[in-house]
Amino acid sequence: MRRGHARCWRVSGPGRRRAGRTTGFRLRRPASAGEWAVAVGGAALGGAVVAALFFGLAEALMRHPSGMVVVVLLAVSAVLYCAERLTAAWTEQEADAALVDLDGLDHAALTLAVRDLMRRDGCTAEAAAHGLFAQTPEGVRLHVRVEGTRSNGGVDAYAVFAARDAAIPGRRSALVVTNGSYTPQARTQAATLGVHLMDRTLLHRWSTEGRPLTTLLPLPHPHP
């Protein structure tokens, strides 16, 4: 061994083997005409067995039509199950992509995204301090405070107090929207002050399921 170059080893069983080497069965190309003959013969034999099983099954089904019905039903069920699983996987991937997009937005971009979602629901929405002034089709007036974060951080109680004050109690309802989460203190104060909260999970549902805001939050009746 040359000096200055240590070799890495690991113990496997009673002896030692050099790191990275594994043992076990490996396929390789036939090295001689004899091996090729054995390989081709084995493949042909396997194909013959599969063909015999297939034709035997087909003959049995022809003799018993009820068995054919069962096989068809099982095949249809398998196809439907696979289609359902694929659809669910695609939907989940699309939802994850949409949520990642929301996660990457800063405060200004997230405010525009919330505005567009509200307009999609038929709400009016205009820029305001730290968010939006909005009104639902039912006439509920909202001050929406938007808190963007790129680290899924927790929004604290300060945002709840600020949203409540900007909403002008008695005239507008307050809503805080974030692509992160809320601290326990923020949730406690929101429940006390009647401020509505939309976190990352609820924002995800709002943006991907196409459900109106009024079906996701217990908004009050319109203010007179």
PDB file of C-alpha atoms in Angstrom:
ATOM      1  CA  MET A   1       0.000   0.000   0.000  1.00  0.00           C
ATOM      2  CA  ARG A   2       1.336   3.427  -0.903  1.00  0.00           C
ATOM      3  CA  ARG A   3       1.787   5.817   1.979  1.00  0.00           C
ATOM      4  CA  GLY A   4      -0.733   8.602   2.412  1.00  0.00           C
ATOM      5  CA  HIS A   5      -3.591   6.672   0.824  1.00  0.00           C
ATOM      6  CA  ALA A   6      -5.768   4.851   3.347  1.00  0.00           C
ATOM      7  CA  ARG A   7      -8.212   2.254   2.112  1.00  0.00           C
ATOM      8  CA  CYS A   8     -11.756   1.973   3.434  1.00  0.00           C
ATOM      9  CA  TRP A   9     -12.926  -1.429   4.519  1.00  0.00           C
ATOM     10  CA  ARG A  10     -15.965  -2.878   6.163  1.00  0.00           C
ATOM     11  CA  VAL A  11     -16.481  -6.222   7.856  1.00  0.00           C
ATOM     12  CA  SER A  12     -19.071  -8.528   6.298  1.00  0.00           C
ATOM     13  CA  GLY A  13     -19.415 -11.948   7.886  1.00  0.00           C
ATOM     14  CA  PRO A  14     -16.248 -13.695   8.993  1.00  0.00           C
ATOM     15  CA  GLY A  15     -14.001 -11.988   6.475  1.00  0.00           C
ATOM     16  CA  ARG A  16     -13.450  -8.519   5.124  1.00  0.00           C
ATOM     17  CA  ARG A  17     -14.540  -7.073   1.813  1.00  0.00           C
ATOM     18  CA  ARG A  18     -13.616  -3.815   0.240  1.00  0.00           C
ATOM     19  CA  ALA A  19     -16.297  -1.121   0.747  1.00  0.00           C
ATOM     20  CA  GLY A  20     -18.764  -0.729  -2.080  1.00  0.00           C
ATOM     21  CA  ARG A  21     -18.525  -4.334  -3.374  1.00  0.00           C
ATOM     22  CA  THR A  22     -21.593  -6.525  -3.111  1.00  0.00           C
ATOM     23  CA  THR A  23     -22.197 -10.182  -3.753  1.00  0.00           C
ATOM     24  CA  GLY A  24     -25.221 -11.949  -5.159  1.00  0.00           C
ATOM     25  CA  PHE A  25     -26.750 -13.196  -8.400  1.00  0.00           C
ATOM     26  CA  ARG A  26     -26.130 -11.010 -11.452  1.00  0.00           C
ATOM     27  CA  LEU A  27     -27.336 -11.458 -15.036  1.00  0.00           C
ATOM     28  CA  ARG A  28     -24.702 -11.398 -17.781  1.00  0.00           C
ATOM     29  CA  ARG A  29     -24.635 -11.969 -21.501  1.00  0.00           C
ATOM     30  CA  PRO A  30     -23.903 -15.552 -22.622  1.00  0.00           C
ATOM     31  CA  ALA A  31     -20.212 -15.920 -23.364  1.00  0.00           C
ATOM     32  CA  SER A  32     -20.305 -18.916 -25.723  1.00  0.00           C
ATOM     33  CA  ALA A  33     -22.486 -20.593 -28.330  1.00  0.00           C
ATOM     34  CA  GLY A  34     -23.487 -23.218 -25.793  1.00  0.00           C
ATOM     35  CA  GLU A  35     -24.635 -20.632 -23.306  1.00  0.00           C
ATOM     36  CA  TRP A  36     -26.578 -18.837 -26.052  1.00  0.00           C
ATOM     37  CA  ALA A  37     -28.320 -22.099 -26.923  1.00  0.00           C
ATOM     38  CA  VAL A  38     -29.286 -22.647 -23.291  1.00  0.00           C
ATOM     39  CA  ALA A  39     -30.575 -19.074 -22.984  1.00  0.00           C
ATOM     40  CA  VAL A  40     -32.656 -19.267 -26.170  1.00  0.00           C
ATOM     41  CA  GLY A  41     -34.007 -22.670 -25.209  1.00  0.00           C
ATOM     42  CA  GLY A  42     -35.002 -21.433 -21.762  1.00  0.00           C
ATOM     43  CA  ALA A  43     -36.763 -18.411 -23.227  1.00  0.00           C
ATOM     44  CA  ALA A  44     -38.621 -20.578 -25.726  1.00  0.00           C
ATOM     45  CA  LEU A  45     -39.683 -23.010 -23.003  1.00  0.00           C
ATOM     46  CA  GLY A  46     -40.926 -20.151 -20.829  1.00  0.00           C
ATOM     47  CA  GLY A  47     -42.895 -18.710 -23.741  1.00  0.00           C
ATOM     48  CA  ALA A  48     -44.440 -22.092 -24.470  1.00  0.00           C
ATOM     49  CA  VAL A  49     -45.547 -22.482 -20.856  1.00  0.00           C
ATOM     50  CA  VAL A  50     -47.151 -19.024 -20.827  1.00  0.00           C
ATOM     51  CA  ALA A  51     -48.913 -19.702 -24.140  1.00  0.00           C
ATOM     52  CA  ALA A  52     -50.212 -23.048 -22.879  1.00  0.00           C
ATOM     53  CA  LEU A  53     -51.583 -21.438 -19.740  1.00  0.00           C
ATOM     54  CA  PHE A  54     -53.225 -18.660 -21.765  1.00  0.00           C
ATOM     55  CA  PHE A  55     -54.936 -20.986 -24.229  1.00  0.00           C
ATOM     56  CA  GLY A  56     -55.942 -23.355 -21.434  1.00  0.00           C
ATOM     57  CA  LEU A  57     -57.573 -20.496 -19.565  1.00  0.00           C
ATOM     58  CA  ALA A  58     -59.314 -19.291 -22.728  1.00  0.00           C
ATOM     59  CA  GLU A  59     -60.702 -22.785 -23.407  1.00  0.00           C
ATOM     60  CA  ALA A  60     -61.932 -23.117 -19.834  1.00  0.00           C
ATOM     61  CA  LEU A  61     -63.699 -19.769 -20.069  1.00  0.00           C
ATOM     62  CA  MET A  62     -65.349 -20.757 -23.349  1.00  0.00           C
ATOM     63  CA  ARG A  63     -66.768 -23.844 -21.661  1.00  0.00           C
ATOM     64  CA  HIS A  64     -67.998 -21.822 -18.696  1.00  0.00           C
ATOM     65  CA  PRO A  65     -69.377 -18.416 -19.855  1.00  0.00           C
ATOM     66  CA  SER A  66     -70.086 -17.372 -16.276  1.00  0.00           C
ATOM     67  CA  GLY A  67     -66.354 -17.526 -15.629  1.00  0.00           C
ATOM     68  CA  MET A  68     -65.813 -15.161 -18.553  1.00  0.00           C
ATOM     69  CA  VAL A  69     -68.186 -12.662 -16.949  1.00  0.00           C
ATOM     70  CA  VAL A  70     -66.256 -12.840 -13.695  1.00  0.00           C
ATOM     71  CA  VAL A  71     -62.931 -12.304 -15.475  1.00  0.00           C
ATOM     72  CA  VAL A  72     -64.316  -9.336 -17.425  1.00  0.00           C
ATOM     73  CA  LEU A  73     -65.686  -7.774 -14.245  1.00  0.00           C
ATOM     74  CA  LEU A  74     -62.362  -8.242 -12.492  1.00  0.00           C
ATOM     75  CA  ALA A  75     -60.508  -6.705 -15.436  1.00  0.00           C
ATOM     76  CA  VAL A  76     -62.853  -3.707 -15.531  1.00  0.00           C
ATOM     77  CA  SER A  77     -62.485  -3.248 -11.777  1.00  0.00           C
ATOM     78  CA  ALA A  78     -58.702  -3.354 -12.083  1.00  0.00           C
ATOM     79  CA  VAL A  79     -58.736  -0.761 -14.869  1.00  0.00           C
ATOM     80  CA  LEU A  80     -61.044   1.546 -12.902  1.00  0.00           C
ATOM     81  CA  TYR A  81     -58.913   1.182  -9.777  1.00  0.00           C
ATOM     82  CA  CYS A  82     -55.727   2.030 -11.665  1.00  0.00           C
ATOM     83  CA  ALA A  83     -57.410   5.016 -13.320  1.00  0.00           C
ATOM     84  CA  GLU A  84     -58.618   6.263  -9.945  1.00  0.00           C
ATOM     85  CA  ARG A  85     -55.154   5.923  -8.424  1.00  0.00           C
ATOM     86  CA  LEU A  86     -53.550   7.749 -11.347  1.00  0.00           C
ATOM     87  CA  THR A  87     -56.101  10.551 -11.142  1.00  0.00           C
ATOM     88  CA  ALA A  88     -55.526  10.901  -7.406  1.00  0.00           C
ATOM     89  CA  ALA A  89     -51.757  10.982  -7.930  1.00  0.00           C
ATOM     90  CA  TRP A  90     -52.032  13.641 -10.635  1.00  0.00           C
ATOM     91  CA  THR A  91     -54.380  15.718  -8.492  1.00  0.00           C
ATOM     92  CA  GLU A  92     -52.009  15.478  -5.537  1.00  0.00           C
ATOM     93  CA  GLN A  93     -49.056  16.505  -7.695  1.00  0.00           C
ATOM     94  CA  GLU A  94     -50.970  19.494  -9.072  1.00  0.00           C
ATOM     95  CA  ALA A  95     -52.020  20.527  -5.563  1.00  0.00           C
ATOM     96  CA  ASP A  96     -48.451  20.212  -4.286  1.00  0.00           C
ATOM     97  CA  ALA A  97     -47.204  22.318  -7.197  1.00  0.00           C
ATOM     98  CA  ALA A  98     -49.816  24.989  -6.493  1.00  0.00           C
ATOM     99  CA  LEU A  99     -48.895  25.052  -2.808  1.00  0.00           C
ATOM    100  CA  VAL A 100     -45.199  25.328  -3.622  1.00  0.00           C
ATOM    101  CA  ASP A 101     -46.043  28.289  -5.866  1.00  0.00           C
ATOM    102  CA  LEU A 102     -47.860  29.975  -2.978  1.00  0.00           C
ATOM    103  CA  ASP A 103     -44.970  29.216  -0.634  1.00  0.00           C
ATOM    104  CA  GLY A 104     -42.580  31.041  -2.938  1.00  0.00           C
ATOM    105  CA  LEU A 105     -44.540  34.318  -2.967  1.00  0.00           C
ATOM    106  CA  ASP A 106     -43.432  37.367  -1.037  1.00  0.00           C
ATOM    107  CA  HIS A 107     -45.888  39.705   0.695  1.00  0.00           C
ATOM    108  CA  ALA A 108     -46.754  41.780  -2.381  1.00  0.00           C
ATOM    109  CA  ALA A 109     -47.170  38.780  -4.686  1.00  0.00           C
ATOM    110  CA  LEU A 110     -49.242  36.873  -2.127  1.00  0.00           C
ATOM    111  CA  THR A 111     -51.512  39.908  -1.728  1.00  0.00           C
ATOM    112  CA  LEU A 112     -52.143  39.921  -5.483  1.00  0.00           C
ATOM    113  CA  ALA A 113     -52.825  36.170  -5.416  1.00  0.00           C
ATOM    114  CA  VAL A 114     -55.387  36.594  -2.616  1.00  0.00           C
ATOM    115  CA  ARG A 115     -56.989  39.470  -4.505  1.00  0.00           C
ATOM    116  CA  ASP A 116     -57.313  37.321  -7.637  1.00  0.00           C
ATOM    117  CA  LEU A 117     -58.817  34.444  -5.638  1.00  0.00           C
ATOM    118  CA  MET A 118     -61.398  36.776  -4.116  1.00  0.00           C
ATOM    119  CA  ARG A 119     -62.308  38.164  -7.533  1.00  0.00           C
ATOM    120  CA  ARG A 120     -62.607  34.600  -8.792  1.00  0.00           C
ATOM    121  CA  ASP A 121     -65.256  34.077  -6.101  1.00  0.00           C
ATOM    122  CA  GLY A 122     -67.153  37.154  -7.262  1.00  0.00           C
ATOM    123  CA  CYS A 123     -65.865  39.434  -4.496  1.00  0.00           C
ATOM    124  CA  THR A 124     -64.695  42.984  -4.958  1.00  0.00           C
ATOM    125  CA  ALA A 125     -61.150  43.456  -3.684  1.00  0.00           C
ATOM    126  CA  GLU A 126     -58.980  46.563  -3.655  1.00  0.00           C
ATOM    127  CA  ALA A 127     -55.564  47.269  -2.171  1.00  0.00           C
ATOM    128  CA  ALA A 128     -55.400  48.506   1.418  1.00  0.00           C
ATOM    129  CA  ALA A 129     -52.743  48.819   4.108  1.00  0.00           C
ATOM    130  CA  HIS A 130     -51.078  45.403   4.548  1.00  0.00           C
ATOM    131  CA  GLY A 131     -53.812  43.729   2.508  1.00  0.00           C
ATOM    132  CA  LEU A 132     -57.191  44.319   0.897  1.00  0.00           C
ATOM    133  CA  PHE A 133     -60.618  45.799   1.420  1.00  0.00           C
ATOM    134  CA  ALA A 134     -63.115  43.305   0.027  1.00  0.00           C
ATOM    135  CA  GLN A 135     -66.811  42.546  -0.153  1.00  0.00           C
ATOM    136  CA  THR A 136     -68.379  39.165  -0.836  1.00  0.00           C
ATOM    137  CA  PRO A 137     -71.322  38.703  -3.226  1.00  0.00           C
ATOM    138  CA  GLU A 138     -73.508  38.305  -0.123  1.00  0.00           C
ATOM    139  CA  GLY A 139     -72.478  41.781   1.046  1.00  0.00           C
ATOM    140  CA  VAL A 140     -70.017  40.827   3.808  1.00  0.00           C
ATOM    141  CA  ARG A 141     -67.341  43.526   4.022  1.00  0.00           C
ATOM    142  CA  LEU A 142     -63.843  42.403   4.951  1.00  0.00           C
ATOM    143  CA  HIS A 143     -60.463  43.829   5.763  1.00  0.00           C
ATOM    144  CA  VAL A 144     -58.005  41.163   4.650  1.00  0.00           C
ATOM    145  CA  ARG A 145     -54.534  41.371   6.151  1.00  0.00           C
ATOM    146  CA  VAL A 146     -51.980  39.331   4.196  1.00  0.00           C
ATOM    147  CA  GLU A 147     -48.899  37.922   5.930  1.00  0.00           C
ATOM    148  CA  GLY A 148     -46.489  36.318   3.472  1.00  0.00           C
ATOM    149  CA  THR A 149     -43.660  34.056   4.626  1.00  0.00           C
ATOM    150  CA  ARG A 150     -41.183  31.850   2.820  1.00  0.00           C
ATOM    151  CA  SER A 151     -40.325  29.732   5.838  1.00  0.00           C
ATOM    152  CA  ASN A 152     -43.799  28.551   6.939  1.00  0.00           C
ATOM    153  CA  GLY A 153     -43.261  30.723   9.991  1.00  0.00           C
ATOM    154  CA  GLY A 154     -45.935  31.434  12.564  1.00  0.00           C
ATOM    155  CA  VAL A 155     -47.829  34.733  12.383  1.00  0.00           C
ATOM    156  CA  ASP A 156     -48.038  36.282  15.844  1.00  0.00           C
ATOM    157  CA  ALA A 157     -50.844  38.039  17.689  1.00  0.00           C
ATOM    158  CA  TYR A 158     -49.735  41.482  16.480  1.00  0.00           C
ATOM    159  CA  ALA A 159     -51.182  40.759  13.022  1.00  0.00           C
ATOM    160  CA  VAL A 160     -54.491  39.781  14.628  1.00  0.00           C
ATOM    161  CA  PHE A 161     -54.718  43.045  16.586  1.00  0.00           C
ATOM    162  CA  ALA A 162     -53.719  45.072  13.517  1.00  0.00           C
ATOM    163  CA  ALA A 163     -56.335  43.370  11.341  1.00  0.00           C
ATOM    164  CA  ARG A 164     -59.043  43.962  13.934  1.00  0.00           C
ATOM    165  CA  ASP A 165     -58.145  47.660  14.274  1.00  0.00           C
ATOM    166  CA  ALA A 166     -57.980  48.234  10.505  1.00  0.00           C
ATOM    167  CA  ALA A 167     -61.326  46.531   9.988  1.00  0.00           C
ATOM    168  CA  ILE A 168     -63.104  49.216  12.056  1.00  0.00           C
ATOM    169  CA  PRO A 169     -65.146  47.013  14.409  1.00  0.00           C
ATOM    170  CA  GLY A 170     -68.824  47.024  13.589  1.00  0.00           C
ATOM    171  CA  ARG A 171     -68.261  47.952   9.948  1.00  0.00           C
ATOM    172  CA  ARG A 172     -66.000  45.249   8.518  1.00  0.00           C
ATOM    173  CA  SER A 173     -64.982  41.749   9.511  1.00  0.00           C
ATOM    174  CA  ALA A 174     -61.274  41.040   9.853  1.00  0.00           C
ATOM    175  CA  LEU A 175     -59.458  38.210   8.086  1.00  0.00           C
ATOM    176  CA  VAL A 176     -55.758  37.338   8.229  1.00  0.00           C
ATOM    177  CA  VAL A 177     -54.360  35.212   5.389  1.00  0.00           C
ATOM    178  CA  THR A 178     -50.915  33.612   5.421  1.00  0.00           C
ATOM    179  CA  ASN A 179     -49.009  30.966   3.503  1.00  0.00           C
ATOM    180  CA  GLY A 180     -47.524  29.915   6.840  1.00  0.00           C
ATOM    181  CA  SER A 181     -49.078  29.155  10.227  1.00  0.00           C
ATOM    182  CA  TYR A 182     -50.174  30.969  13.403  1.00  0.00           C
ATOM    183  CA  THR A 183     -48.784  30.980  16.898  1.00  0.00           C
ATOM    184  CA  PRO A 184     -51.028  29.680  19.701  1.00  0.00           C
ATOM    185  CA  GLN A 185     -51.312  33.236  21.041  1.00  0.00           C
ATOM    186  CA  ALA A 186     -52.502  34.485  17.653  1.00  0.00           C
ATOM    187  CA  ARG A 187     -55.198  31.816  17.488  1.00  0.00           C
ATOM    188  CA  THR A 188     -56.332  32.594  21.026  1.00  0.00           C
ATOM    189  CA  GLN A 189     -56.600  36.327  20.342  1.00  0.00           C
ATOM    190  CA  ALA A 190     -58.353  35.722  17.029  1.00  0.00           C
ATOM    191  CA  ALA A 191     -61.007  33.623  18.756  1.00  0.00           C
ATOM    192  CA  THR A 192     -61.442  36.322  21.417  1.00  0.00           C
ATOM    193  CA  LEU A 193     -61.652  39.228  18.966  1.00  0.00           C
ATOM    194  CA  GLY A 194     -63.655  37.467  16.264  1.00  0.00           C
ATOM    195  CA  VAL A 195     -60.875  37.688  13.669  1.00  0.00           C
ATOM    196  CA  HIS A 196     -60.943  34.986  10.990  1.00  0.00           C
ATOM    197  CA  LEU A 197     -57.718  33.125  10.179  1.00  0.00           C
ATOM    198  CA  MET A 198     -56.660  31.386   6.980  1.00  0.00           C
ATOM    199  CA  ASP A 199     -53.454  29.379   7.264  1.00  0.00           C
ATOM    200  CA  ARG A 200     -51.389  27.506   4.682  1.00  0.00           C
ATOM    201  CA  THR A 201     -53.681  24.466   4.654  1.00  0.00           C
ATOM    202  CA  LEU A 202     -56.887  26.453   4.218  1.00  0.00           C
ATOM    203  CA  LEU A 203     -55.256  28.697   1.610  1.00  0.00           C
ATOM    204  CA  HIS A 204     -54.253  25.558  -0.265  1.00  0.00           C
ATOM    205  CA  ARG A 205     -57.866  24.336  -0.302  1.00  0.00           C
ATOM    206  CA  TRP A 206     -59.158  27.729  -1.374  1.00  0.00           C
ATOM    207  CA  SER A 207     -56.734  27.985  -4.277  1.00  0.00           C
ATOM    208  CA  THR A 208     -56.965  24.414  -5.588  1.00  0.00           C
ATOM    209  CA  GLU A 209     -60.508  23.212  -4.885  1.00  0.00           C
ATOM    210  CA  GLY A 210     -62.225  26.255  -6.363  1.00  0.00           C
ATOM    211  CA  ARG A 211     -64.505  26.600  -3.344  1.00  0.00           C
ATOM    212  CA  PRO A 212     -65.778  30.101  -2.492  1.00  0.00           C
ATOM    213  CA  LEU A 213     -64.329  31.810   0.536  1.00  0.00           C
ATOM    214  CA  THR A 214     -67.740  31.854   2.223  1.00  0.00           C
ATOM    215  CA  THR A 215     -67.816  28.036   2.299  1.00  0.00           C
ATOM    216  CA  LEU A 216     -64.414  27.801   3.994  1.00  0.00           C
ATOM    217  CA  LEU A 217     -64.842  30.398   6.736  1.00  0.00           C
ATOM    218  CA  PRO A 218     -67.742  31.074   9.125  1.00  0.00           C
ATOM    219  CA  LEU A 219     -68.196  34.646   7.924  1.00  0.00           C
ATOM    220  CA  PRO A 220     -70.929  36.702   9.606  1.00  0.00           C
ATOM    221  CA  HIS A 221     -74.029  38.140   7.996  1.00  0.00           C
ATOM    222  CA  PRO A 222     -73.568  41.411   6.086  1.00  0.00           C
ATOM    223  CA  HIS A 223     -73.124  44.514   8.213  1.00  0.00           C
ATOM    224  CA  PRO A 224     -75.945  47.048   7.886  1.00  0.00           C
TER     225      PRO A 224
END
